[in-house]
Short mmCIF file of C-alpha atoms and ligand atoms in Angstrom, two decimals:
data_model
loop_
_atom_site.label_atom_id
_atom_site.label_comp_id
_atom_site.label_asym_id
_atom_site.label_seq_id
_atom_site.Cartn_x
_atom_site.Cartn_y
_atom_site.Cartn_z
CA UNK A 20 50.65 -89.10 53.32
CA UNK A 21 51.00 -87.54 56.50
CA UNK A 22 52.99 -84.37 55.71
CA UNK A 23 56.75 -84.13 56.91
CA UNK A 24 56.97 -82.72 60.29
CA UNK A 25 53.53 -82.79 61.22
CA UNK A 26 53.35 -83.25 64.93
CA UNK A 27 51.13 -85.10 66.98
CA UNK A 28 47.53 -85.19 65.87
CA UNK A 29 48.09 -83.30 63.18
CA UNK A 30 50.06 -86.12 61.91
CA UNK A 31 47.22 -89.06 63.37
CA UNK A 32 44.04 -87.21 61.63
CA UNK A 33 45.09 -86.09 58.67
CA UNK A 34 45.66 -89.22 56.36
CA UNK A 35 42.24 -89.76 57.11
CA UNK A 36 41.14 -86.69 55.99
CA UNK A 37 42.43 -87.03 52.93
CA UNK A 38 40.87 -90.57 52.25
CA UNK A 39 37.79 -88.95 52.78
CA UNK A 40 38.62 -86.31 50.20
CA UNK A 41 39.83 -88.95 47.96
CA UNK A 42 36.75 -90.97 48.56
CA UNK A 43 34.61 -87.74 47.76
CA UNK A 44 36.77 -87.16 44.32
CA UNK A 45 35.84 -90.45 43.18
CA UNK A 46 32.23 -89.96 44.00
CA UNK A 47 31.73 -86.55 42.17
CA UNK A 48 33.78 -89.10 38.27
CA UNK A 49 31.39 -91.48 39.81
CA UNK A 50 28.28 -89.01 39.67
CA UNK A 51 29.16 -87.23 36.29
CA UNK A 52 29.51 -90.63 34.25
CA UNK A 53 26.10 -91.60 35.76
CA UNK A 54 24.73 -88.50 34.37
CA UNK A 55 26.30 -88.58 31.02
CA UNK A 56 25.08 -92.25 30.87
CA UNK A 57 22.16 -93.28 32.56
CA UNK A 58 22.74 -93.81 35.68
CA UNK A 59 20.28 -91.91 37.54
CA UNK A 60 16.45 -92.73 37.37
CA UNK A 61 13.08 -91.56 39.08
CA UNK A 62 11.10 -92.85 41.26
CA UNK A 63 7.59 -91.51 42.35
CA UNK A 64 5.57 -91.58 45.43
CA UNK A 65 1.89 -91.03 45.63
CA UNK A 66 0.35 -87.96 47.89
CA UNK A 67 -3.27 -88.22 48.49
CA UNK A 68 -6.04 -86.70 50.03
CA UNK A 69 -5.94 -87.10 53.40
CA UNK A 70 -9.70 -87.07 53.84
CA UNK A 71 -10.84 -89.34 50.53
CA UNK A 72 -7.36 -90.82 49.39
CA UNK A 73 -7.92 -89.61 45.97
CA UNK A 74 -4.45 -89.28 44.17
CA UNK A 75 -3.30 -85.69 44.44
CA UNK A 76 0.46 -85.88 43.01
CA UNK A 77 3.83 -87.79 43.02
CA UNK A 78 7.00 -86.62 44.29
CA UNK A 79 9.51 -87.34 42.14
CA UNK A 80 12.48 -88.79 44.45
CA UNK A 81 16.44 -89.14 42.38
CA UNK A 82 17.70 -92.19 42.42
CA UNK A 83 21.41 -93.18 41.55
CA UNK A 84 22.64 -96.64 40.99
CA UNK A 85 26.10 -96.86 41.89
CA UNK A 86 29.07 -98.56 39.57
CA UNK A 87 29.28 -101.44 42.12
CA UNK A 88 25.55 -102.12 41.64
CA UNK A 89 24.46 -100.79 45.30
CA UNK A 90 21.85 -97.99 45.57
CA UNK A 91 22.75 -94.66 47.00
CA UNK A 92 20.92 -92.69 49.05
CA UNK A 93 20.52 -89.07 47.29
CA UNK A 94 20.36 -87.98 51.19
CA UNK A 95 24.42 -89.21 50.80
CA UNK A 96 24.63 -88.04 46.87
CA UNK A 97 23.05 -85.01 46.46
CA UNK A 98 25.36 -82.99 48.95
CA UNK A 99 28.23 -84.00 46.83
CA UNK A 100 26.57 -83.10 43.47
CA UNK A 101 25.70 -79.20 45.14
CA UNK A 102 29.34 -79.02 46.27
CA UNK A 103 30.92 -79.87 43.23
CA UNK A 104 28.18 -77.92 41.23
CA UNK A 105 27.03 -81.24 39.17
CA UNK A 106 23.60 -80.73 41.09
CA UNK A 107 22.69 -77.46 38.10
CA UNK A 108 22.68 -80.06 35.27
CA UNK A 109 21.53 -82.87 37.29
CA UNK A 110 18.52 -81.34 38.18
CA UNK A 111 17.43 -79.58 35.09
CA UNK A 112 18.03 -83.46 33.98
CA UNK A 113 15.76 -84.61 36.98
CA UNK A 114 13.05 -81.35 36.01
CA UNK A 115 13.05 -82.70 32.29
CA UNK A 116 12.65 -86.37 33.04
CA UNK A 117 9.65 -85.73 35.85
CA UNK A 118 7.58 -83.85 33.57
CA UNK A 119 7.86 -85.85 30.55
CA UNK A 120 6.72 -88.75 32.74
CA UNK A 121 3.72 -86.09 34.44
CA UNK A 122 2.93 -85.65 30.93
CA UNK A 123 1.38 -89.17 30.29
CA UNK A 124 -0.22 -89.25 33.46
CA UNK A 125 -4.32 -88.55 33.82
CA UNK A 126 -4.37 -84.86 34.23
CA UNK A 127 -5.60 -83.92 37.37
CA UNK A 128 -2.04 -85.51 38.46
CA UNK A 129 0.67 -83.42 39.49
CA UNK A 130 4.38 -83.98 39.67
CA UNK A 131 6.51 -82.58 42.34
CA UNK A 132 10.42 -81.84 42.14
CA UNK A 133 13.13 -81.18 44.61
CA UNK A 134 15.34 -78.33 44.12
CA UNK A 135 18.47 -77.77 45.80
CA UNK A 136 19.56 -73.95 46.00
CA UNK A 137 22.14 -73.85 43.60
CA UNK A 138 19.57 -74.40 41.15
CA UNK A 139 18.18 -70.86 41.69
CA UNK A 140 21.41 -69.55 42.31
CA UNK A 141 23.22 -70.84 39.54
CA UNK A 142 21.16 -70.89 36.77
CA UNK A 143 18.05 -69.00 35.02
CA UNK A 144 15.70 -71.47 36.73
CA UNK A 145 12.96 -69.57 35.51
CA UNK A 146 14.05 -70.51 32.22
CA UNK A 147 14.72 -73.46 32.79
CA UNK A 148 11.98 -74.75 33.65
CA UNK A 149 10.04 -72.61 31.19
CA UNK A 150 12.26 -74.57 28.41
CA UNK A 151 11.18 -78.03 30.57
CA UNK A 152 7.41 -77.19 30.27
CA UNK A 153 7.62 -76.62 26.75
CA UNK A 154 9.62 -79.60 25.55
CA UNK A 155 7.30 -82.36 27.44
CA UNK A 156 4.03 -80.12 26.92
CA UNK A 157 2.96 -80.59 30.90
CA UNK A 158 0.95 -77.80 31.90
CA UNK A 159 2.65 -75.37 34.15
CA UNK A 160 0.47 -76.06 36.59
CA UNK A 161 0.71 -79.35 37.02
CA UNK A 162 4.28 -79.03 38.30
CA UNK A 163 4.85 -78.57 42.07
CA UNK A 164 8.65 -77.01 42.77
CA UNK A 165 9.69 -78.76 46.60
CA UNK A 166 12.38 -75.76 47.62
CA UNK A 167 13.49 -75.87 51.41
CA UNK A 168 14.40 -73.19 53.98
CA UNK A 169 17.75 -73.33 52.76
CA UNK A 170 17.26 -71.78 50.11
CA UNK A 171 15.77 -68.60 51.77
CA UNK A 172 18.43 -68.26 54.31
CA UNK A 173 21.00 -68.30 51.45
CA UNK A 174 20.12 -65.73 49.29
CA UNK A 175 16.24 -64.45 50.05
CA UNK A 176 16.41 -61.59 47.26
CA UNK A 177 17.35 -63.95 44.87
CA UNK A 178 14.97 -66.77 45.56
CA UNK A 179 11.78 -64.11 45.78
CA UNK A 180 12.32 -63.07 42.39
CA UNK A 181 13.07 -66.48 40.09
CA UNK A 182 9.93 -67.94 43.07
CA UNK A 183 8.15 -65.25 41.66
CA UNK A 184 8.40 -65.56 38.17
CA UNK A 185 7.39 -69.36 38.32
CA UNK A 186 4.57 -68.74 39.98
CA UNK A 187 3.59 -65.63 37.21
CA UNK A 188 4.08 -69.04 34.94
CA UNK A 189 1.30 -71.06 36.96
CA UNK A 190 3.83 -73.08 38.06
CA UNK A 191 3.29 -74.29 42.71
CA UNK A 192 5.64 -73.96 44.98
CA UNK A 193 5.76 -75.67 48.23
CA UNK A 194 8.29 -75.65 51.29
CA UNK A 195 9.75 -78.99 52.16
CA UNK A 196 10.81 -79.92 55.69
CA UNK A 197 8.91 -77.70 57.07
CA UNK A 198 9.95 -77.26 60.76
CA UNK A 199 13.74 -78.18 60.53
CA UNK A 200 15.04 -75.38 59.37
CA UNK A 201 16.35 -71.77 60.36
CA UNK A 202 14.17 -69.34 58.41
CA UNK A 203 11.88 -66.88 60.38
CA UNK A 204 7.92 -67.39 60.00
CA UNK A 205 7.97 -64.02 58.10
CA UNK A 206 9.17 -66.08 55.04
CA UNK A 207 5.83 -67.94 55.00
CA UNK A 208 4.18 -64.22 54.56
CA UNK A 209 6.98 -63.26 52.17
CA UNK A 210 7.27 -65.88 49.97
CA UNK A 211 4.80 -67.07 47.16
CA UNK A 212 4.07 -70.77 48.41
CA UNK A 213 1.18 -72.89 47.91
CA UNK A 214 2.02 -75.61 50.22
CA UNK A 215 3.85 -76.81 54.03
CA UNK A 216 5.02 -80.00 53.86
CA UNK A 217 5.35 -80.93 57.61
CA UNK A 218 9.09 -82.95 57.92
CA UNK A 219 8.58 -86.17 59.28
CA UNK A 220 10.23 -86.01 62.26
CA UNK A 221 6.80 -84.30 63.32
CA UNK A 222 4.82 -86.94 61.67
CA UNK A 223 6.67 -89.58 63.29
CA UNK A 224 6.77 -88.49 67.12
CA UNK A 225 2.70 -88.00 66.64
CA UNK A 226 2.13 -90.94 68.71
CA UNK A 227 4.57 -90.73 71.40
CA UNK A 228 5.04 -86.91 71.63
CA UNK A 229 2.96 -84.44 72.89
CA UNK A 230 5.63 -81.91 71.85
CA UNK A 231 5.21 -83.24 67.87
CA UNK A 232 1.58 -83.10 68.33
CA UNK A 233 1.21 -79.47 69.43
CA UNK A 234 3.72 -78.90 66.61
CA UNK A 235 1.47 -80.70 64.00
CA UNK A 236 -1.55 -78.41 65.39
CA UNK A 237 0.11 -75.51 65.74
CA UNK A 238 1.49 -75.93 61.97
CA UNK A 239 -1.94 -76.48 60.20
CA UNK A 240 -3.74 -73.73 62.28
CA UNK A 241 -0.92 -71.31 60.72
CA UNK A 242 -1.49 -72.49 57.21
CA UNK A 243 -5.01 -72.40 57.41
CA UNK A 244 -4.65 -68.57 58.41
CA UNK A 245 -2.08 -68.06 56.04
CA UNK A 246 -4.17 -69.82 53.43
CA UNK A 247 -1.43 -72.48 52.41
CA UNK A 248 -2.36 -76.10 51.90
CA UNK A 249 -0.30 -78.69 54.13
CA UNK A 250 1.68 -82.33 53.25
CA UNK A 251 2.27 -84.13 55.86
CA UNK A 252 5.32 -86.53 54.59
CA UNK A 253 6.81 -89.66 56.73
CA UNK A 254 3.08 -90.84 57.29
CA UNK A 255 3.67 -94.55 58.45
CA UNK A 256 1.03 -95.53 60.94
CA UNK A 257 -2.88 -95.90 60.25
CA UNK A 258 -2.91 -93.87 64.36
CA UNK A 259 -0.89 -91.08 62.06
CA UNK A 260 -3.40 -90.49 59.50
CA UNK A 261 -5.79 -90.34 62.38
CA UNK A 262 -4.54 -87.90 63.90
CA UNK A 263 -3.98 -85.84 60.71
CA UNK A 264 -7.54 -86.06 59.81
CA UNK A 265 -8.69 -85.03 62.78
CA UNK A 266 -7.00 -81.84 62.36
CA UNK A 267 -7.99 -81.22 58.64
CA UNK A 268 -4.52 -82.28 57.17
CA UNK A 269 -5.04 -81.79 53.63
CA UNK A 270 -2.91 -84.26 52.05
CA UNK A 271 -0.60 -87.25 53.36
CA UNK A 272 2.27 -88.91 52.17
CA UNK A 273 4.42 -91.86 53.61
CA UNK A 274 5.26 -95.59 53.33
CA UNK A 275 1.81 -96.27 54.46
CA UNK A 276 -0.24 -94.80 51.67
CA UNK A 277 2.37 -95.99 49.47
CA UNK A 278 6.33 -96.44 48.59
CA UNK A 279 8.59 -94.63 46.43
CA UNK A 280 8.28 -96.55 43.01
CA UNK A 281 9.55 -96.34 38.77
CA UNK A 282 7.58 -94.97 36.80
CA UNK A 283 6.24 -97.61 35.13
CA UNK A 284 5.08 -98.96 38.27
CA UNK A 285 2.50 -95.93 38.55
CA UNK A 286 -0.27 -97.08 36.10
CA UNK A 287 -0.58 -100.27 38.08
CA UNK A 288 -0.88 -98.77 41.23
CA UNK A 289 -3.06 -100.65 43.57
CA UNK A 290 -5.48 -98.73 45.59
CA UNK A 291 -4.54 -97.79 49.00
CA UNK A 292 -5.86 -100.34 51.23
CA UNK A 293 -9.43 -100.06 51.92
CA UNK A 294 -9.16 -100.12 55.76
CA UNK A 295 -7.54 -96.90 55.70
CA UNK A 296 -10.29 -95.04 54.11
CA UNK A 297 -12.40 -95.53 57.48
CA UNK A 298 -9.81 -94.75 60.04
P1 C2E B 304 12.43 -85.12 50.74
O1 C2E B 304 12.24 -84.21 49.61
O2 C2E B 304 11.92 -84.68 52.07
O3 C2E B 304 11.75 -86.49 50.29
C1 C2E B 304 11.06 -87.36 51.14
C2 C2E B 304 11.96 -88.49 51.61
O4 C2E B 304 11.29 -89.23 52.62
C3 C2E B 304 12.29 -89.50 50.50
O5 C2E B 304 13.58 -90.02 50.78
C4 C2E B 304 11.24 -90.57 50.75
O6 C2E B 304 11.60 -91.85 50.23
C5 C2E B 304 11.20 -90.59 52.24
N1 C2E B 304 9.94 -91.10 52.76
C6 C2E B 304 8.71 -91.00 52.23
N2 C2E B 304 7.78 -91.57 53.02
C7 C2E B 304 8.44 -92.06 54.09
C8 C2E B 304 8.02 -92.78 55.26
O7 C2E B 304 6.85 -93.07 55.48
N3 C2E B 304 9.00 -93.09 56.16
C9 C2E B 304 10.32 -92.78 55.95
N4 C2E B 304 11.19 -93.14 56.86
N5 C2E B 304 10.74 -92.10 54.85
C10 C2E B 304 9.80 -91.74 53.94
P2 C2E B 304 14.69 -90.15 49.65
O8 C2E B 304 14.08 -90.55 48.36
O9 C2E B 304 15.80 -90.98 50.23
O10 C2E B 304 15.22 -88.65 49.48
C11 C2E B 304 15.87 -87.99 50.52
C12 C2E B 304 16.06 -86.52 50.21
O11 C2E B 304 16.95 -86.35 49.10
C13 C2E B 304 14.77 -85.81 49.81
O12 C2E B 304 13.99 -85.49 50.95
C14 C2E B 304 15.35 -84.60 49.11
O13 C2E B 304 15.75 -83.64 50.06
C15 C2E B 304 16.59 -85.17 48.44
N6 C2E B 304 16.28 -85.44 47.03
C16 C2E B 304 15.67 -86.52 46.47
N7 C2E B 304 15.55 -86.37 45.12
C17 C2E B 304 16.07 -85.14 44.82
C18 C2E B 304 16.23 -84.39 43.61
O14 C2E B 304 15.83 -84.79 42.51
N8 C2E B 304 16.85 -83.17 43.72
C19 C2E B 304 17.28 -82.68 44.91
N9 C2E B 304 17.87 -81.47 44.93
N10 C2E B 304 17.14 -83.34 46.07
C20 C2E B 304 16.53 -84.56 46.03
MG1 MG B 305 10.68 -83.20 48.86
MG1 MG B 306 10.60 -83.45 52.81
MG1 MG B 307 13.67 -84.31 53.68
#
């Protein structure tokens, strides 16, 4: 209801305000029944080699199937499980269920997670993933944490020390979207990570950008220097993986080397297809 005496446009944009709100209530029930039942699931996408396509690891990718049967898109979900603080258990959830799938896999296989900030800020995530390892037995250092420049920009302090402590553990780290965000290139010297993953909206504009490509150069000279292995994620075109094996890309990831799939799905993996090896 558009409150009493509210003039003008106050008056016009404010019911729909509060739909949104109410829409965003029902969202968050929505989100903690899912969790309490099972409503949320994995799936996994390969990254390979970019050089020999050998399998490298998965990323394990949150998927939520809504009441009304439709799948949502965590980049729509996940927001509203960080503001209403869901996102804490949710991902030690997502942390427990990843590794006791990583577990079964052949071992030179490793798993990689997304966090979202308030993981680090809310909780012991040290600890928590500690308690993770332990339960599924998966070697710490088979598990890759994905943390993005958010999370740096929010509370650097903070982030150094719990990104410090899982790395004393064995666990990897590696910076998502790498490129999109605000944080300084002092953070790369800072922080403890193993990997860049290039975003890609890089990987994409290869092709048709020169801009993207200087990008995509001027990223893997960095890492080399700075000794950090690179991902290059979004890889859809064979011209792509080209390009990123031209310029030593270490490993690849994208619809073309293979889609986002359950679990179960990973033991029967076909090969990627055997024109790619010589592009
Ligand atoms: P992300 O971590 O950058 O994950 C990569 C996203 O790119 C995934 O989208 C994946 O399906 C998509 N992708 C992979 N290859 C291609 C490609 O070749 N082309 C295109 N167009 N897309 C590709 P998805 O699964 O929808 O996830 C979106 C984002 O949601 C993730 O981006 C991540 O930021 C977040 N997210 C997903 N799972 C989790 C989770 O468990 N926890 C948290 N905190 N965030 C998650
Ligand atoms: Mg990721
Ligand atoms: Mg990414
Ligand atoms: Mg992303």
């Amino acid at each position: 209801h558009a409150k009493a005496g509210g003039r003008g446009k106050a008056r016009f944009f404010e019911p729909q305000m509060e739909q949104q709100q109410r829409a965003r209530r029902v969202m968050e029930q929505d989100l903690r029944a899912a969790l309490a039942g099972d409503g949320f699931s994995l799936h996994f996408q390969p990254i390979l080699d970019c050089e020999t396509l050998e399998l490298r690891s998965f990323e394990a990718l949150l998927r939520w199937t809504h009441p009304d049967g439709t799948n949502v898109s965590p980049a729509e979900f996940v927001p509203v499980a960080e503001e209403c603080g869901l996102i804490v258990p949710l991902g030690r959830w997502v942390l427990e269920e990843a590794c006791a799938c990583a577990a079964g896999w052949p071992s030179p296989w490793r798993v990689a997670v997304n966090l979202s900030p308030a993981q680090i800020r809310g909780c012991d995530l040290p600890a928590v993933v500690a308690a993770a390892l332990a339960r599924t037995g998966l070697a710490p250092d088979r598990l890759v944490l994905e943390v993005t420049e958010g999370l740096l920009i929010d509370d650097p302090d903070g982030a150094l020390t719990a990104l410090r402590r899982l790395k004393t553990m064995g666990v990897r780290i590696a910076l998502d979207d790498f490129g999109t965000g605000y944080a300084s290139l002092g953070y790369l010297q800072r922080f403890p990570f193993d990997t860049l993953k290039i975003d890609r909206s890089f990987v994409q504009g290869l092709e048709r950008d020169e801009g993207a490509r200087a990008i995509v150069e001027a990223i893997l000279a960095l890492s080399r220097s700075l000794n950090l292995k690179v991902v290059a994620e979004g890889v859809e075109t064979a011209e792509q993986l080209r390009f990123l094996r031209q310029h030593r890309c270490d490993q690849v990831q994208g619809f073309l080397l293979g889609r986002p799939q359950p679990a179960a799905a990973i033991g029967q993996l076909p090969l990627p297809a055997e024109h790619l090896a010589a592009v």
